[in-house]
CSV table of C-alpha atoms in Angstrom, one decimal:
chain,number,residue,atom,x,y,z
A,1,MET,CA,-17.2,2.0,-0.5
A,2,SER,CA,-13.4,1.4,-0.5
A,3,PHE,CA,-11.9,0.1,2.7
A,4,PRO,CA,-9.5,2.7,4.0
A,5,PHE,CA,-6.5,0.4,4.8
A,6,SER,CA,-4.4,-1.9,2.7
A,7,ASN,CA,-3.7,-5.6,3.6
A,8,ARG,CA,-0.2,-4.6,4.8
A,9,THR,CA,-1.5,-2.0,7.2
A,10,LEU,CA,-4.1,-4.3,8.6
A,11,ALA,CA,-1.4,-6.8,9.4
A,12,HIS,CA,0.6,-4.1,11.2
A,13,LEU,CA,-2.6,-3.1,13.1
A,14,ALA,CA,-3.4,-6.6,14.1
A,15,ARG,CA,0.1,-7.1,15.5
A,16,SER,CA,-0.1,-3.7,17.3
A,17,ILE,CA,-3.3,-4.7,19.0
A,18,GLU,CA,-1.9,-8.0,20.0
A,19,ARG,CA,1.2,-6.5,21.5
A,20,SER,CA,-0.6,-3.6,23.3
A,21,HIS,CA,-3.6,-5.4,24.7
A,22,SER,CA,-4.6,-8.4,26.9
A,23,HIS,CA,-7.5,-10.6,25.9
A,24,THR,CA,-9.7,-8.7,28.3
A,25,THR,CA,-8.8,-5.2,27.1
A,26,MET,CA,-9.2,-6.3,23.5
A,27,GLU,CA,-12.8,-7.4,24.3
A,28,VAL,CA,-13.4,-4.0,25.9
A,29,LEU,CA,-11.9,-2.2,22.9
A,30,PHE,CA,-14.1,-4.1,20.4
A,31,TYR,CA,-17.2,-3.6,22.5
A,32,GLU,CA,-16.5,0.1,23.0
A,33,PHE,CA,-16.4,0.8,19.3
A,34,SER,CA,-19.3,-1.6,18.4
A,35,LEU,CA,-17.1,-4.0,16.5
A,36,THR,CA,-18.3,-7.3,18.0
A,37,GLU,CA,-20.4,-8.3,15.0
A,38,TRP,CA,-17.1,-8.9,13.1
A,39,GLU,CA,-15.5,-10.9,15.8
A,40,ASP,CA,-14.5,-14.6,15.2
A,41,PRO,CA,-15.5,-16.6,18.3
A,42,SER,CA,-13.3,-19.5,17.1
A,43,ALA,CA,-10.1,-17.5,17.3
A,44,THR,CA,-7.8,-18.9,20.0
A,45,ASN,CA,-5.1,-16.3,20.4
A,46,LYS,CA,-4.9,-12.5,20.3
A,47,LEU,CA,-3.3,-12.2,16.9
A,48,ALA,CA,-5.9,-14.4,15.2
A,49,LYS,CA,-8.6,-12.6,17.1
A,50,ALA,CA,-7.5,-9.2,15.9
A,51,MET,CA,-6.6,-10.3,12.3
A,52,ASN,CA,-9.9,-12.2,11.8
A,53,LEU,CA,-11.9,-9.2,13.0
A,54,LEU,CA,-10.0,-6.8,10.6
A,55,LYS,CA,-10.4,-9.3,7.7
A,56,ALA,CA,-14.2,-9.5,8.3
A,57,MET,CA,-14.5,-5.8,8.4
A,58,GLN,CA,-12.5,-5.5,5.2
A,59,SER,CA,-14.7,-8.0,3.5
A,60,ASP,CA,-17.8,-6.1,4.7
A,61,ALA,CA,-16.4,-2.7,3.5
A,62,SER,CA,-19.7,-1.1,4.5
A,63,PRO,CA,-19.6,2.5,5.8
A,64,THR,CA,-20.0,1.2,9.3
A,65,ALA,CA,-17.1,-1.3,8.9
A,66,CYS,CA,-14.9,1.4,7.4
A,67,ARG,CA,-15.7,3.9,10.2
A,68,GLY,CA,-15.1,1.2,12.8
A,69,ALA,CA,-11.7,0.4,11.2
A,70,LYS,CA,-10.7,4.0,11.4
A,71,ASP,CA,-11.9,4.2,15.0
A,72,LEU,CA,-9.8,1.1,15.9
A,73,MET,CA,-6.7,2.5,14.2
A,74,THR,CA,-7.1,5.9,15.8
A,75,GLU,CA,-7.6,4.4,19.3
A,76,THR,CA,-4.6,2.0,18.9
A,77,LEU,CA,-2.3,4.9,17.8
A,78,LYS,CA,-3.8,7.2,20.5
A,79,ALA,CA,-3.1,4.6,23.2
A,80,GLY,CA,0.3,3.7,21.8
A,81,LYS,CA,1.9,7.2,21.6
A,82,PRO,CA,5.5,7.3,22.9
A,83,SER,CA,4.3,9.8,25.5
A,84,HIS,CA,2.2,6.9,27.0
A,85,TRP,CA,4.5,3.9,26.4
A,86,GLY,CA,8.0,5.3,26.2
A,87,ASP,CA,10.5,3.1,24.4
A,88,ASP,CA,8.2,0.1,24.6
A,89,ALA,CA,5.9,1.6,21.8
A,90,ALA,CA,8.7,1.7,19.3
A,91,VAL,CA,8.4,-2.0,18.5
A,92,TRP,CA,5.0,-1.5,16.8
A,93,TYR,CA,4.1,2.2,16.9
A,94,GLU,CA,6.5,3.4,14.3
A,95,PRO,CA,6.0,0.5,11.8
A,96,LEU,CA,2.2,1.1,12.1
A,97,LEU,CA,2.7,4.8,11.3
A,98,GLY,CA,4.8,4.0,8.4
A,99,ALA,CA,2.3,1.5,6.9
A,100,LEU,CA,-0.4,4.1,7.4
A,101,LEU,CA,1.6,6.7,5.6
A,102,ALA,CA,1.9,4.5,2.5
A,103,ASP,CA,-1.9,4.2,2.6
A,104,GLY,CA,-2.3,8.0,2.4
A,105,PHE,CA,-2.9,8.7,6.1
A,106,GLU,CA,-1.0,10.4,8.9
A,107,PHE,CA,-1.7,10.5,12.6
A,108,ASP,CA,-1.9,13.9,14.2
A,109,GLU,CA,-0.6,13.2,17.7
A,110,SER,CA,-1.7,16.6,19.0
A,111,MET,CA,-5.3,16.1,18.0
A,112,ASP,CA,-5.4,12.2,18.1
A,113,THR,CA,-6.9,12.0,14.7
A,114,LEU,CA,-6.2,10.4,11.3
A,115,VAL,CA,-5.4,13.0,8.6
A,116,PRO,CA,-5.3,12.2,4.9
A,117,SER,CA,-1.8,12.9,3.6
A,118,VAL,CA,-3.2,13.1,0.1
A,119,LYS,CA,-6.6,14.7,0.6
A,120,GLY,CA,-9.5,13.0,-1.2
A,121,LEU,CA,-7.3,10.1,-2.6
A,122,ALA,CA,-7.8,6.6,-1.4
A,123,VAL,CA,-4.5,4.8,-1.9
A,124,ALA,CA,-4.9,1.7,0.2
A,125,PRO,CA,-7.3,-0.2,-2.2
A,126,GLU,CA,-4.9,0.4,-5.1
A,127,VAL,CA,-1.9,-0.8,-3.1
A,128,SER,CA,-3.7,-4.0,-2.0
A,129,TRP,CA,-5.0,-4.7,-5.6
A,130,LEU,CA,-1.6,-4.3,-7.1
A,131,GLU,CA,0.2,-6.5,-4.5
A,132,ALA,CA,-2.4,-9.2,-5.1
A,133,GLU,CA,-2.2,-8.9,-8.9
A,134,LEU,CA,1.5,-9.2,-9.0
A,135,ALA,CA,1.3,-12.3,-6.8
A,136,ARG,CA,-1.4,-13.8,-9.0
A,137,ARG,CA,0.6,-13.3,-12.1
A,138,GLY,CA,3.7,-14.9,-10.5
A,139,TRP,CA,5.8,-11.8,-11.2
A,140,ARG,CA,7.9,-12.4,-8.1
A,141,ASP,CA,10.7,-9.9,-8.9
A,142,ALA,CA,8.2,-7.1,-9.4
A,143,GLN,CA,6.3,-8.2,-6.3
A,144,GLY,CA,9.5,-8.1,-4.3
A,145,HIS,CA,10.4,-4.6,-5.5
A,146,TYR,CA,6.9,-3.4,-4.5
A,147,GLU,CA,7.1,-5.0,-1.1
A,148,GLN,CA,10.5,-3.5,-0.4
A,149,ALA,CA,9.4,-0.1,-1.7
A,150,LEU,CA,6.4,-0.1,0.7
A,151,ASP,CA,8.5,-1.3,3.6
A,152,ASN,CA,11.1,1.4,2.9
A,153,PHE,CA,8.5,4.1,2.4
A,154,GLY,CA,6.9,3.2,5.7
A,155,GLN,CA,10.3,3.4,7.5
A,156,GLY,CA,11.1,6.8,5.9
A,157,ASN,CA,13.9,5.3,3.8
A,158,TRP,CA,13.0,7.6,0.9
A,159,ALA,CA,15.9,6.9,-1.5
A,160,ALA,CA,15.6,3.2,-1.1
A,161,ALA,CA,11.8,3.4,-1.7
A,162,SER,CA,12.3,5.5,-4.8
A,163,SER,CA,14.9,3.0,-6.2
A,164,GLN,CA,12.6,0.0,-5.6
A,165,LEU,CA,9.7,1.8,-7.3
A,166,ARG,CA,11.8,2.5,-10.4
A,167,SER,CA,12.8,-1.1,-10.5
A,168,LEU,CA,9.2,-2.2,-10.1
A,169,TYR,CA,8.0,0.0,-13.0
A,170,GLU,CA,10.8,-1.3,-15.3
A,171,ASP,CA,10.0,-4.9,-14.5
A,172,VAL,CA,6.3,-4.6,-14.9
A,173,ILE,CA,6.3,-2.6,-18.1
A,174,ARG,CA,8.9,-5.0,-19.7
A,175,ARG,CA,6.9,-8.1,-18.6
A,176,ALA,CA,3.7,-6.6,-19.9
A,177,GLY,CA,5.3,-5.6,-23.2
A,178,GLY,CA,7.3,-8.8,-23.7
A,179,THR,CA,10.8,-7.4,-23.4
A,180,ILE,CA,11.8,-8.9,-20.0
A,181,ASP,CA,14.2,-11.4,-21.5
A,182,LYS,CA,15.9,-9.0,-23.9
A,183,ASN,CA,19.2,-7.2,-23.2
A,184,GLY,CA,20.3,-3.7,-24.0
A,185,SER,CA,18.9,-0.2,-23.5
A,186,GLY,CA,15.5,1.0,-24.6
A,187,GLN,CA,13.6,-2.1,-23.5
A,188,VAL,CA,11.0,-0.1,-21.6
A,189,GLN,CA,10.4,2.1,-24.7
A,190,ALA,CA,10.2,-1.1,-26.8
A,191,ALA,CA,7.7,-2.6,-24.4
A,192,ALA,CA,5.5,0.5,-24.6
A,193,ASP,CA,5.5,0.3,-28.4
A,194,ALA,CA,4.6,-3.4,-28.2
A,195,LEU,CA,1.7,-2.6,-25.9
A,196,LYS,CA,0.5,0.1,-28.3
A,197,ASP,CA,0.1,-2.6,-31.0
A,198,GLN,CA,-2.2,-4.6,-28.8
A,199,PRO,CA,-5.9,-3.7,-29.2
A,200,ASP,CA,-7.7,-2.0,-26.3
A,201,VAL,CA,-4.7,-2.3,-23.9
A,202,LEU,CA,-3.4,1.3,-23.8
A,203,LEU,CA,-5.3,4.6,-23.8
A,204,PRO,CA,-4.6,7.0,-26.6
A,205,ASN,CA,-1.0,8.3,-26.2
A,206,GLU,CA,-0.4,6.1,-23.1
A,207,ASP,CA,2.7,4.7,-24.8
A,208,GLN,CA,4.1,8.2,-24.7
A,209,TYR,CA,3.0,8.5,-21.1
A,210,ILE,CA,5.0,5.4,-20.2
A,211,LYS,CA,8.1,6.7,-22.0
A,212,ALA,CA,7.8,10.1,-20.4
A,213,LEU,CA,7.3,8.7,-16.9
A,214,TRP,CA,10.2,6.3,-17.4
A,215,GLY,CA,12.3,9.3,-18.4
A,216,VAL,CA,11.4,11.1,-15.2
A,217,LEU,CA,12.2,8.0,-13.1
A,218,HIS,CA,15.4,7.4,-15.0
A,219,LYS,CA,17.0,10.8,-14.1
A,220,HIS,CA,19.8,10.7,-11.6
A,221,GLY,CA,20.6,13.4,-9.0
A,222,PRO,CA,18.3,15.8,-7.2
A,223,HIS,CA,15.0,16.9,-8.7
A,224,PRO,CA,14.4,20.6,-8.4
A,225,GLY,CA,11.8,21.5,-5.9
A,226,LEU,CA,11.4,17.9,-4.6
A,227,GLY,CA,12.9,16.5,-1.4
A,228,ASP,CA,13.6,12.8,-1.0
A,229,GLU,CA,10.2,12.3,0.7
A,230,ASP,CA,8.3,14.3,-2.0
A,231,LEU,CA,10.0,12.3,-4.7
A,232,ALA,CA,9.3,8.9,-3.1
A,233,ARG,CA,5.6,9.9,-2.6
A,234,PHE,CA,5.3,11.1,-6.2
A,235,ARG,CA,6.8,7.8,-7.4
A,236,LEU,CA,4.5,5.7,-5.1
A,237,LEU,CA,1.4,7.4,-6.2
A,238,ALA,CA,2.2,7.7,-9.9
A,239,ILE,CA,3.5,4.2,-10.3
A,240,THR,CA,0.9,2.5,-8.2
A,241,GLY,CA,-1.9,4.3,-10.0
A,242,HIS,CA,-0.6,3.6,-13.5
A,243,LEU,CA,0.2,0.0,-13.0
A,244,ARG,CA,-3.1,-0.6,-11.3
A,245,ALA,CA,-4.9,0.7,-14.3
A,246,LEU,CA,-2.7,-0.9,-16.9
A,247,LEU,CA,-2.7,-4.4,-15.3
A,248,SER,CA,-6.5,-4.2,-14.9
A,249,ARG,CA,-6.9,-3.5,-18.6
A,250,LEU,CA,-4.5,-6.3,-19.5
A,251,ALA,CA,-6.6,-8.7,-17.4
A,252,ASP,CA,-9.8,-7.5,-19.1
A,253,THR,CA,-8.5,-7.8,-22.6
A,254,GLY,CA,-6.6,-11.0,-22.0
A,255,ALA,CA,-3.6,-9.7,-23.7
A,256,THR,CA,-0.5,-11.7,-22.9
A,257,PHE,CA,3.1,-12.0,-24.2
């Protein structure tokens, strides 16, 4: 079973728990939702206590752990609503909502429930995998574009998120296809052609998919029928999903440039 939240969202959740609870109320919270089996007794401060608990639940990834993580997220957001905290909640509540949105969830304040923003689609595991893979490969520019895209998406800076996602896609495709050090236009298309020549890397016609998606990303100005948020969400889902699949295949085949 896939864990529902990405590494980035878990870090936001840990900081939110630290800021909104005392040691005692944290203990009560973990006990109330039957999370004590994942607690780390050696943790000496609140942040470490919350982070280690969440990492243990993520490593477990059992249905019980996934359900417990959602319960903890829901209760944290429920307790942290601005109607309860006023301006004091803004320090952690809005960033947590933003990170959650990038994972494909929204918080319904009227019902105090998590609602999938993309029904049936688990985005968090793909986001976490891609972040880790970019770091593993040492593709720091691409990693930086992705981190900034996620941060801006979470803060509702849709235009900035879209721009960073486009830069991410260009950087990764060119690195994967061996054109990152070349100048001039058409390097994404050239990279797609180079990838096509590598055995077992691309699916049939995937080189055409890369070129077509790049063409969509490259257009300037408004997109008919799409608002800034819709466009940013489209780019986040399309690019994360494709790069996740492509880099996984590159790793499996051992293809390098």
